[in-house]
Amino acid sequence: MDENKDLKNGNSNGSRPDYYQPNNNGPYYNPPKSEDNAQQNNTSYHYSYNNSAQQSNQNSQNNQSNTYQPRDNGYSYNPFPDTDNNSSDSKPPKKSNASKIIIIVLVICLIVAAVGIAAAAMGKTGSSDKKDENTTSQVQSDEDAAKLNSTEAVPTKDSGGNYTVAGVYEKCVDSCVGITVYSQKADVYNYFYSYGQNGNSSNEPTQSGEGSGVLMSEQNGKTYILTCAHVISDADSFTVTLNDGTELDAQMVGYDSQTDIGVLSVNKTGLQIAEFGDSSELVVGEQVVAIGCPGGLEFMNSQTSGYISALDRPISSKIGYDTNCIQIDAAINPGNSGGALFNMQGQVIGINSSKIAATEYEGMGFAVPSATAVATANSLIKVGYVEGRAKLGVTYNPITNFNNSNAVIQALEQKGFKDCQGAMVIDSVEEGSGLFGQDIKQYDMIVAVNGETMTSTDVMTSTLADSKPGDTIKLTIARIENNDIKTFELECELIESKG
């Protein structure tokens, strides 16, 4: 049933409208009251329909009313005409007009008050909604527009007084340099008996590599640059590039392949010299910063940071000597060699030297400790070699270089020297050596040092590294005579190595 349907369109003869249908529970419908009806009766109707237009017309003529009365069995039309208007039994007692007026005025006041309150609430809500809409629109507009916010300055020191990574870089970067190395380019014609040379052989040097370095010290109007031996050992000339881009010609001072430390010099002073710390005080887990030129000068003075992973890692140099190095997890790449490793006080505590470069490894870089690097560099600057280093004074070849090495190693094992793959086959003895003038011949083999079998050449290099010139060591010599191997022992006084 359509609750909004106009119920004033009933039949004029007083019959029940077709759309007013009862249900099993009885009808429950409240038709809207006309204004006239409300004023006359001031009441609500349930289960009834009042045709106010018809009633108004009939009341003006004969004061009679027609109503629908519900029955238990449905609806029926029962007219109740007033035959006697003056009969008190036919109509209710007449109410006072004053009472009606008072009631109407009160109802109107209540309606006006309710409308006013509703209008005020709607106005406030609308205003609030409009304000919220404007605010939301403004916020959305600000959020949609990208903007740059000011940032606080990056701290260069922490609460403990140590530098941050940014602070280390700021303090130390001007002490770090790039190194370009050049090798002499031989005229290609010279490799073919000088044919076609036409007397023109410029032999101009060409760039052969790049590396890193750190400004170490000033002496006698020169500044010395600490780097790695493998960066400069095979070059003929050098250029040092400062952090501000200034390029300076550099000269070779010296290098030591055993520790992989080298030194260059430039004829300029007043540069920012690095501060060096004591590597013997390092601890595993300490934070470090590496500055260098990974990939060459194109990426000059790049910074990486990490932690000390281990100390005293024995790393073999290219000539077979082990150097106890600092292991770090900071990224080290080709071109970083010779660059400085700093602690969080901005002190150089190592010279980045090498890394394990393989797909199975990551984050395993190594640095020569500052104690070793500084001692080696100072000696190279002072005398051109590393003072106080002991040596045998012989030239030799590893036994594994010979075709019959397996048979000889097996024969030595029968003599009690198991796994003697580090045996040194003597080629010559230099004058001044502790072995010079003793019963030593070419092809004699050193198979043990101080009673330790030469399972590798590291046995000898370690012994020499722990000794000083003038110390005496005991060598076990093996000699092949008449298809037989005999052994004997000699004592040898060590001499100083001068490069």
mmCIF file of N, CA, C and O in Angstrom, residues 257-343:
data_model
loop_
_atom_site.group_PDB
_atom_site.id
_atom_site.type_symbol
_atom_site.label_atom_id
_atom_site.label_comp_id
_atom_site.label_asym_id
_atom_site.label_seq_id
_atom_site.Cartn_x
_atom_site.Cartn_y
_atom_site.Cartn_z
ATOM 1 N N SER A 257 107.459 -5.087 -0.902
ATOM 2 C CA SER A 257 106.472 -6.082 -1.331
ATOM 3 C C SER A 257 106.060 -7.024 -0.209
ATOM 4 O O SER A 257 104.973 -7.606 -0.251
ATOM 5 N N GLN A 258 106.906 -7.169 0.785
ATOM 6 C CA GLN A 258 106.573 -8.077 1.876
ATOM 7 C C GLN A 258 105.377 -7.584 2.686
ATOM 8 O O GLN A 258 104.499 -8.363 3.059
ATOM 9 N N THR A 259 105.322 -6.281 2.955
ATOM 10 C CA THR A 259 104.196 -5.713 3.696
ATOM 11 C C THR A 259 103.182 -5.040 2.783
ATOM 12 O O THR A 259 102.119 -4.599 3.246
ATOM 13 N N ASP A 260 103.499 -4.947 1.488
ATOM 14 C CA ASP A 260 102.650 -4.277 0.487
ATOM 15 C C ASP A 260 102.466 -2.798 0.813
ATOM 16 O O ASP A 260 101.385 -2.223 0.638
ATOM 17 N N ILE A 261 103.543 -2.157 1.253
ATOM 18 C CA ILE A 261 103.514 -0.724 1.550
ATOM 19 C C ILE A 261 104.482 0.000 0.626
ATOM 20 O O ILE A 261 105.619 -0.444 0.420
ATOM 21 N N GLY A 262 104.009 1.140 0.077
ATOM 22 C CA GLY A 262 104.848 1.963 -0.792
ATOM 23 C C GLY A 262 104.714 3.433 -0.433
ATOM 24 O O GLY A 262 103.742 3.845 0.224
ATOM 25 N N VAL A 263 105.690 4.232 -0.870
ATOM 26 C CA VAL A 263 105.705 5.659 -0.545
ATOM 27 C C VAL A 263 106.049 6.466 -1.787
ATOM 28 O O VAL A 263 106.994 6.130 -2.519
ATOM 29 N N LEU A 264 105.284 7.551 -2.025
ATOM 30 C CA LEU A 264 105.583 8.550 -3.054
ATOM 31 C C LEU A 264 105.825 9.889 -2.361
ATOM 32 O O LEU A 264 105.488 10.064 -1.182
ATOM 33 N N SER A 265 106.375 10.841 -3.098
ATOM 34 C CA SER A 265 106.554 12.194 -2.560
ATOM 35 C C SER A 265 106.191 13.230 -3.614
ATOM 36 O O SER A 265 106.284 12.963 -4.821
ATOM 37 N N VAL A 266 105.734 14.408 -3.151
ATOM 38 C CA VAL A 266 105.465 15.548 -4.035
ATOM 39 C C VAL A 266 106.194 16.753 -3.473
ATOM 40 O O VAL A 266 106.382 16.875 -2.252
ATOM 41 N N ASN A 267 106.614 17.645 -4.353
ATOM 42 C CA ASN A 267 107.350 18.836 -3.948
ATOM 43 C C ASN A 267 106.371 19.951 -3.580
ATOM 44 O O ASN A 267 106.336 21.021 -4.216
ATOM 45 N N LYS A 268 105.588 19.726 -2.554
ATOM 46 C CA LYS A 268 104.616 20.725 -2.094
ATOM 47 C C LYS A 268 104.336 20.450 -0.626
ATOM 48 O O LYS A 268 104.257 19.311 -0.189
ATOM 49 N N THR A 269 104.196 21.537 0.142
ATOM 50 C CA THR A 269 103.877 21.419 1.566
ATOM 51 C C THR A 269 102.612 22.226 1.878
ATOM 52 O O THR A 269 102.041 22.866 1.002
ATOM 53 N N GLY A 270 102.196 22.206 3.138
ATOM 54 C CA GLY A 270 101.006 22.949 3.543
ATOM 55 C C GLY A 270 99.713 22.197 3.289
ATOM 56 O O GLY A 270 98.629 22.783 3.415
ATOM 57 N N LEU A 271 99.817 20.936 2.963
ATOM 58 C CA LEU A 271 98.616 20.128 2.733
ATOM 59 C C LEU A 271 98.120 19.557 4.058
ATOM 60 O O LEU A 271 98.814 19.609 5.070
ATOM 61 N N GLN A 272 96.911 19.023 4.048
ATOM 62 C CA GLN A 272 96.330 18.488 5.275
ATOM 63 C C GLN A 272 96.849 17.077 5.533
ATOM 64 O O GLN A 272 96.413 16.115 4.906
ATOM 65 N N ILE A 273 97.758 16.962 6.472
ATOM 66 C CA ILE A 273 98.362 15.671 6.817
ATOM 67 C C ILE A 273 97.413 14.883 7.715
ATOM 68 O O ILE A 273 96.791 15.433 8.630
ATOM 69 N N ALA A 274 97.287 13.597 7.444
ATOM 70 C CA ALA A 274 96.393 12.740 8.229
ATOM 71 C C ALA A 274 96.976 12.463 9.614
ATOM 72 O O ALA A 274 98.195 12.509 9.824
ATOM 73 N N GLU A 275 96.088 12.173 10.548
ATOM 74 C CA GLU A 275 96.488 11.748 11.888
ATOM 75 C C GLU A 275 96.429 10.220 11.947
ATOM 76 O O GLU A 275 95.486 9.609 11.459
ATOM 77 N N PHE A 276 97.443 9.619 12.561
ATOM 78 C CA PHE A 276 97.522 8.158 12.614
ATOM 79 C C PHE A 276 97.261 7.671 14.033
ATOM 80 O O PHE A 276 97.724 8.276 15.011
ATOM 81 N N GLY A 277 96.519 6.560 14.127
ATOM 82 C CA GLY A 277 96.228 5.948 15.415
ATOM 83 C C GLY A 277 96.984 4.640 15.578
ATOM 84 O O GLY A 277 97.570 4.114 14.629
ATOM 85 N N ASP A 278 96.951 4.097 16.780
ATOM 86 C CA ASP A 278 97.678 2.869 17.107
ATOM 87 C C ASP A 278 96.784 1.667 16.834
ATOM 88 O O ASP A 278 95.793 1.435 17.530
ATOM 89 N N SER A 279 97.141 0.899 15.798
ATOM 90 C CA SER A 279 96.330 -0.253 15.412
ATOM 91 C C SER A 279 96.373 -1.375 16.439
ATOM 92 O O SER A 279 95.515 -2.264 16.424
ATOM 93 N N SER A 280 97.333 -1.341 17.355
ATOM 94 C CA SER A 280 97.406 -2.400 18.372
ATOM 95 C C SER A 280 96.284 -2.286 19.400
ATOM 96 O O SER A 280 96.040 -3.217 20.171
ATOM 97 N N GLU A 281 95.574 -1.167 19.407
ATOM 98 C CA GLU A 281 94.498 -0.959 20.367
ATOM 99 C C GLU A 281 93.112 -1.245 19.785
ATOM 100 O O GLU A 281 92.100 -1.011 20.445
ATOM 101 N N LEU A 282 93.071 -1.744 18.548
ATOM 102 C CA LEU A 282 91.779 -2.010 17.912
ATOM 103 C C LEU A 282 91.091 -3.206 18.557
ATOM 104 O O LEU A 282 91.747 -4.100 19.107
ATOM 105 N N VAL A 283 89.759 -3.217 18.432
ATOM 106 C CA VAL A 283 88.966 -4.348 18.934
ATOM 107 C C VAL A 283 87.982 -4.766 17.846
ATOM 108 O O VAL A 283 87.544 -3.948 17.022
ATOM 109 N N VAL A 284 87.643 -6.042 17.853
ATOM 110 C CA VAL A 284 86.654 -6.554 16.901
ATOM 111 C C VAL A 284 85.300 -5.916 17.220
ATOM 112 O O VAL A 284 84.894 -5.825 18.381
ATOM 113 N N GLY A 285 84.602 -5.488 16.174
ATOM 114 C CA GLY A 285 83.316 -4.822 16.342
ATOM 115 C C GLY A 285 83.404 -3.320 16.296
ATOM 116 O O GLY A 285 82.377 -2.628 16.283
ATOM 117 N N GLU A 286 84.631 -2.788 16.287
ATOM 118 C CA GLU A 286 84.816 -1.342 16.228
ATOM 119 C C GLU A 286 84.425 -0.822 14.841
ATOM 120 O O GLU A 286 84.746 -1.426 13.821
ATOM 121 N N GLN A 287 83.729 0.310 14.805
ATOM 122 C CA GLN A 287 83.305 0.881 13.532
ATOM 123 C C GLN A 287 84.469 1.575 12.851
ATOM 124 O O GLN A 287 85.296 2.223 13.490
ATOM 125 N N VAL A 288 84.529 1.459 11.518
ATOM 126 C CA VAL A 288 85.615 2.049 10.731
ATOM 127 C C VAL A 288 85.039 2.665 9.464
ATOM 128 O O VAL A 288 83.930 2.334 9.026
ATOM 129 N N VAL A 289 85.807 3.555 8.864
ATOM 130 C CA VAL A 289 85.419 4.249 7.633
ATOM 131 C C VAL A 289 86.572 4.145 6.647
ATOM 132 O O VAL A 289 87.720 4.443 6.995
ATOM 133 N N ALA A 290 86.261 3.719 5.417
ATOM 134 C CA ALA A 290 87.270 3.633 4.357
ATOM 135 C C ALA A 290 86.998 4.720 3.325
ATOM 136 O O ALA A 290 85.859 4.923 2.907
ATOM 137 N N ILE A 291 88.063 5.425 2.925
ATOM 138 C CA ILE A 291 87.959 6.460 1.892
ATOM 139 C C ILE A 291 88.986 6.146 0.813
ATOM 140 O O ILE A 291 90.152 5.916 1.108
ATOM 141 N N GLY A 292 88.545 6.147 -0.439
ATOM 142 C CA GLY A 292 89.449 5.834 -1.540
ATOM 143 C C GLY A 292 88.790 6.058 -2.881
ATOM 144 O O GLY A 292 87.766 6.753 -2.984
ATOM 145 N N CYS A 293 89.374 5.460 -3.906
ATOM 146 C CA CYS A 293 88.936 5.669 -5.287
ATOM 147 C C CYS A 293 88.517 4.355 -5.937
ATOM 148 O O CYS A 293 89.221 3.846 -6.830
ATOM 149 N N PRO A 294 87.413 3.756 -5.517
ATOM 150 C CA PRO A 294 86.974 2.501 -6.144
ATOM 151 C C PRO A 294 86.626 2.739 -7.600
ATOM 152 O O PRO A 294 85.861 3.642 -7.924
ATOM 153 N N GLY A 295 87.220 1.940 -8.479
ATOM 154 C CA GLY A 295 86.979 2.156 -9.900
ATOM 155 C C GLY A 295 87.824 3.262 -10.492
ATOM 156 O O GLY A 295 87.648 3.633 -11.650
ATOM 157 N N GLY A 296 88.755 3.825 -9.713
ATOM 158 C CA GLY A 296 89.624 4.873 -10.230
ATOM 159 C C GLY A 296 89.179 6.261 -9.833
ATOM 160 O O GLY A 296 88.243 6.450 -9.041
ATOM 161 N N LEU A 297 89.826 7.264 -10.407
ATOM 162 C CA LEU A 297 89.585 8.646 -10.018
ATOM 163 C C LEU A 297 88.203 9.145 -10.423
ATOM 164 O O LEU A 297 87.771 10.209 -9.964
ATOM 165 N N GLU A 298 87.504 8.421 -11.269
ATOM 166 C CA GLU A 298 86.142 8.807 -11.621
ATOM 167 C C GLU A 298 85.249 8.821 -10.375
ATOM 168 O O GLU A 298 84.315 9.606 -10.270
ATOM 169 N N PHE A 299 85.571 7.949 -9.432
ATOM 170 C CA PHE A 299 84.816 7.865 -8.176
ATOM 171 C C PHE A 299 85.727 8.210 -6.998
ATOM 172 O O PHE A 299 85.662 7.592 -5.947
ATOM 173 N N MET A 300 86.527 9.254 -7.196
ATOM 174 C CA MET A 300 87.546 9.620 -6.207
ATOM 175 C C MET A 300 86.935 9.952 -4.857
ATOM 176 O O MET A 300 85.903 10.603 -4.751
ATOM 177 N N ASN A 301 87.626 9.493 -3.818
ATOM 178 C CA ASN A 301 87.270 9.769 -2.425
ATOM 179 C C ASN A 301 85.831 9.382 -2.103
ATOM 180 O O ASN A 301 85.089 10.137 -1.469
ATOM 181 N N SER A 302 85.463 8.188 -2.548
ATOM 182 C CA SER A 302 84.197 7.601 -2.114
ATOM 183 C C SER A 302 84.384 7.045 -0.705
ATOM 184 O O SER A 302 85.449 6.562 -0.350
ATOM 185 N N GLN A 303 83.327 7.115 0.079
ATOM 186 C CA GLN A 303 83.380 6.642 1.460
ATOM 187 C C GLN A 303 82.506 5.415 1.640
ATOM 188 O O GLN A 303 81.383 5.360 1.148
ATOM 189 N N THR A 304 83.033 4.414 2.326
ATOM 190 C CA THR A 304 82.244 3.274 2.773
ATOM 191 C C THR A 304 82.530 3.072 4.250
ATOM 192 O O THR A 304 83.568 3.515 4.762
ATOM 193 N N SER A 305 81.628 2.421 4.939
ATOM 194 C CA SER A 305 81.830 2.207 6.372
ATOM 195 C C SER A 305 81.435 0.782 6.741
ATOM 196 O O SER A 305 80.694 0.120 6.017
ATOM 197 N N GLY A 306 81.930 0.338 7.865
ATOM 198 C CA GLY A 306 81.635 -1.014 8.332
ATOM 199 C C GLY A 306 82.257 -1.222 9.694
ATOM 200 O O GLY A 306 82.438 -0.264 10.467
ATOM 201 N N TYR A 307 82.593 -2.470 9.960
ATOM 202 C CA TYR A 307 83.119 -2.826 11.274
ATOM 203 C C TYR A 307 84.327 -3.751 11.124
ATOM 204 O O TYR A 307 84.496 -4.410 10.100
ATOM 205 N N ILE A 308 85.143 -3.777 12.136
ATOM 206 C CA ILE A 308 86.273 -4.695 12.160
ATOM 207 C C ILE A 308 85.728 -6.100 12.418
ATOM 208 O O ILE A 308 85.076 -6.350 13.431
ATOM 209 N N SER A 309 86.003 -7.005 11.490
ATOM 210 C CA SER A 309 85.506 -8.379 11.599
ATOM 211 C C SER A 309 86.480 -9.274 12.342
ATOM 212 O O SER A 309 86.066 -10.238 12.993
ATOM 213 N N ALA A 310 87.772 -8.996 12.200
ATOM 214 C CA ALA A 310 88.798 -9.816 12.860
ATOM 215 C C ALA A 310 90.114 -9.054 12.838
ATOM 216 O O ALA A 310 90.300 -8.100 12.070
ATOM 217 N N LEU A 311 91.039 -9.493 13.683
ATOM 218 C CA LEU A 311 92.377 -8.901 13.754
ATOM 219 C C LEU A 311 93.422 -9.982 13.509
ATOM 220 O O LEU A 311 93.167 -11.175 13.684
ATOM 221 N N ASP A 312 94.597 -9.534 13.049
ATOM 222 C CA ASP A 312 95.757 -10.429 12.859
ATOM 223 C C ASP A 312 95.455 -11.576 11.897
ATOM 224 O O ASP A 312 95.854 -12.714 12.120
ATOM 225 N N ARG A 313 94.752 -11.255 10.813
ATOM 226 C CA ARG A 313 94.529 -12.252 9.783
ATOM 227 C C ARG A 313 95.791 -12.361 8.914
ATOM 228 O O ARG A 313 96.213 -11.358 8.317
ATOM 229 N N PRO A 314 96.416 -13.538 8.815
ATOM 230 C CA PRO A 314 97.628 -13.661 7.982
ATOM 231 C C PRO A 314 97.259 -13.662 6.501
ATOM 232 O O PRO A 314 96.632 -14.586 6.001
ATOM 233 N N ILE A 315 97.671 -12.610 5.809
ATOM 234 C CA ILE A 315 97.401 -12.477 4.376
ATOM 235 C C ILE A 315 98.741 -12.499 3.654
ATOM 236 O O ILE A 315 99.635 -11.692 3.941
ATOM 237 N N SER A 316 98.853 -13.388 2.689
ATOM 238 C CA SER A 316 100.126 -13.571 1.989
ATOM 239 C C SER A 316 100.340 -12.484 0.951
ATOM 240 O O SER A 316 99.422 -12.126 0.199
ATOM 241 N N SER A 317 101.551 -11.951 0.914
ATOM 242 C CA SER A 317 101.903 -10.972 -0.118
ATOM 243 C C SER A 317 102.257 -11.698 -1.406
ATOM 244 O O SER A 317 102.334 -12.931 -1.454
ATOM 245 N N LYS A 318 102.488 -10.936 -2.467
ATOM 246 C CA LYS A 318 102.754 -11.572 -3.757
ATOM 247 C C LYS A 318 104.113 -12.254 -3.796
ATOM 248 O O LYS A 318 104.397 -13.026 -4.706
ATOM 249 N N ILE A 319 104.973 -11.989 -2.791
ATOM 250 C CA ILE A 319 106.261 -12.682 -2.756
ATOM 251 C C ILE A 319 106.272 -13.775 -1.694
ATOM 252 O O ILE A 319 107.313 -14.351 -1.399
ATOM 253 N N GLY A 320 105.102 -14.070 -1.105
ATOM 254 C CA GLY A 320 105.004 -15.217 -0.219
ATOM 255 C C GLY A 320 105.061 -14.933 1.260
ATOM 256 O O GLY A 320 104.864 -15.837 2.066
ATOM 257 N N TYR A 321 105.318 -13.696 1.644
ATOM 258 C CA TYR A 321 105.368 -13.370 3.063
ATOM 259 C C TYR A 321 103.971 -13.040 3.579
ATOM 260 O O TYR A 321 103.187 -12.366 2.905
ATOM 261 N N ASP A 322 103.688 -13.482 4.781
ATOM 262 C CA ASP A 322 102.404 -13.181 5.403
ATOM 263 C C ASP A 322 102.498 -11.891 6.204
ATOM 264 O O ASP A 322 103.499 -11.643 6.892
ATOM 265 N N THR A 323 101.450 -11.094 6.099
ATOM 266 C CA THR A 323 101.310 -9.908 6.935
ATOM 267 C C THR A 323 100.008 -10.036 7.712
ATOM 268 O O THR A 323 98.959 -10.318 7.115
ATOM 269 N N ASN A 324 100.071 -9.840 9.005
ATOM 270 C CA ASN A 324 98.856 -9.891 9.818
ATOM 271 C C ASN A 324 98.028 -8.637 9.565
ATOM 272 O O ASN A 324 98.469 -7.520 9.859
ATOM 273 N N CYS A 325 96.827 -8.833 9.014
ATOM 274 C CA CYS A 325 96.001 -7.719 8.556
ATOM 275 C C CYS A 325 94.725 -7.577 9.371
ATOM 276 O O CYS A 325 94.319 -8.468 10.109
ATOM 277 N N ILE A 326 94.088 -6.411 9.206
ATOM 278 C CA ILE A 326 92.778 -6.130 9.793
ATOM 279 C C ILE A 326 91.715 -6.582 8.793
ATOM 280 O O ILE A 326 91.734 -6.161 7.629
ATOM 281 N N GLN A 327 90.811 -7.428 9.230
ATOM 282 C CA GLN A 327 89.700 -7.837 8.366
ATOM 283 C C GLN A 327 88.501 -6.940 8.634
ATOM 284 O O GLN A 327 88.110 -6.727 9.777
ATOM 285 N N ILE A 328 87.887 -6.408 7.555
ATOM 286 C CA ILE A 328 86.760 -5.483 7.689
ATOM 287 C C ILE A 328 85.640 -5.910 6.751
ATOM 288 O O ILE A 328 85.872 -6.636 5.772
ATOM 289 N N ASP A 329 84.418 -5.449 7.050
ATOM 290 C CA ASP A 329 83.306 -5.736 6.151
ATOM 291 C C ASP A 329 82.891 -4.517 5.330
ATOM 292 O O ASP A 329 81.926 -4.576 4.571
ATOM 293 N N ALA A 330 83.609 -3.402 5.458
ATOM 294 C CA ALA A 330 83.357 -2.242 4.603
ATOM 295 C C ALA A 330 83.713 -2.593 3.163
ATOM 296 O O ALA A 330 84.657 -3.340 2.904
ATOM 297 N N ALA A 331 82.945 -2.051 2.224
ATOM 298 C CA ALA A 331 83.156 -2.368 0.813
ATOM 299 C C ALA A 331 84.529 -1.883 0.353
ATOM 300 O O ALA A 331 84.874 -0.711 0.502
ATOM 301 N N ILE A 332 85.311 -2.809 -0.212
ATOM 302 C CA ILE A 332 86.622 -2.518 -0.782
ATOM 303 C C ILE A 332 86.609 -3.002 -2.226
ATOM 304 O O ILE A 332 86.272 -4.153 -2.487
ATOM 305 N N ASN A 333 86.991 -2.128 -3.155
ATOM 306 C CA ASN A 333 86.953 -2.457 -4.576
ATOM 307 C C ASN A 333 88.266 -2.070 -5.243
ATOM 308 O O ASN A 333 89.059 -1.309 -4.670
ATOM 309 N N PRO A 334 88.530 -2.591 -6.463
ATOM 310 C CA PRO A 334 89.751 -2.193 -7.173
ATOM 311 C C PRO A 334 89.834 -0.669 -7.286
ATOM 312 O O PRO A 334 88.894 -0.008 -7.719
ATOM 313 N N GLY A 335 90.952 -0.118 -6.886
ATOM 314 C CA GLY A 335 91.114 1.335 -6.815
ATOM 315 C C GLY A 335 91.164 1.827 -5.380
ATOM 316 O O GLY A 335 91.714 2.888 -5.092
ATOM 317 N N ASN A 336 90.581 1.050 -4.451
ATOM 318 C CA ASN A 336 90.677 1.382 -3.026
ATOM 319 C C ASN A 336 92.059 1.092 -2.464
ATOM 320 O O ASN A 336 92.413 1.590 -1.383
ATOM 321 N N SER A 337 92.861 0.273 -3.162
ATOM 322 C CA SER A 337 94.177 -0.098 -2.650
ATOM 323 C C SER A 337 95.017 1.141 -2.365
ATOM 324 O O SER A 337 95.149 2.029 -3.208
ATOM 325 N N GLY A 338 95.601 1.178 -1.185
ATOM 326 C CA GLY A 338 96.420 2.312 -0.774
ATOM 327 C C GLY A 338 95.653 3.369 -0.024
ATOM 328 O O GLY A 338 96.254 4.291 0.533
ATOM 329 N N GLY A 339 94.312 3.263 -0.006
ATOM 330 C CA GLY A 339 93.501 4.251 0.692
ATOM 331 C C GLY A 339 93.481 4.014 2.183
ATOM 332 O O GLY A 339 93.856 2.954 2.686
ATOM 333 N N ALA A 340 93.037 5.032 2.910
ATOM 334 C CA ALA A 340 93.090 5.000 4.371
ATOM 335 C C ALA A 340 91.857 4.334 4.961
ATOM 336 O O ALA A 340 90.742 4.473 4.446
ATOM 337 N N LEU A 341 92.071 3.635 6.071
ATOM 338 C CA LEU A 341 91.005 3.105 6.908
ATOM 339 C C LEU A 341 91.047 3.892 8.212
ATOM 340 O O LEU A 341 92.059 3.898 8.912
ATOM 341 N N PHE A 342 89.930 4.572 8.542
ATOM 342 C CA PHE A 342 89.891 5.463 9.707
ATOM 343 C C PHE A 342 89.060 4.849 10.828
ATOM 344 O O PHE A 342 88.092 4.121 10.587
ATOM 345 N N ASN A 343 89.431 5.185 12.065
ATOM 346 C CA ASN A 343 88.555 4.882 13.192
ATOM 347 C C ASN A 343 87.624 6.067 13.410
ATOM 348 O O ASN A 343 87.652 7.050 12.660
#
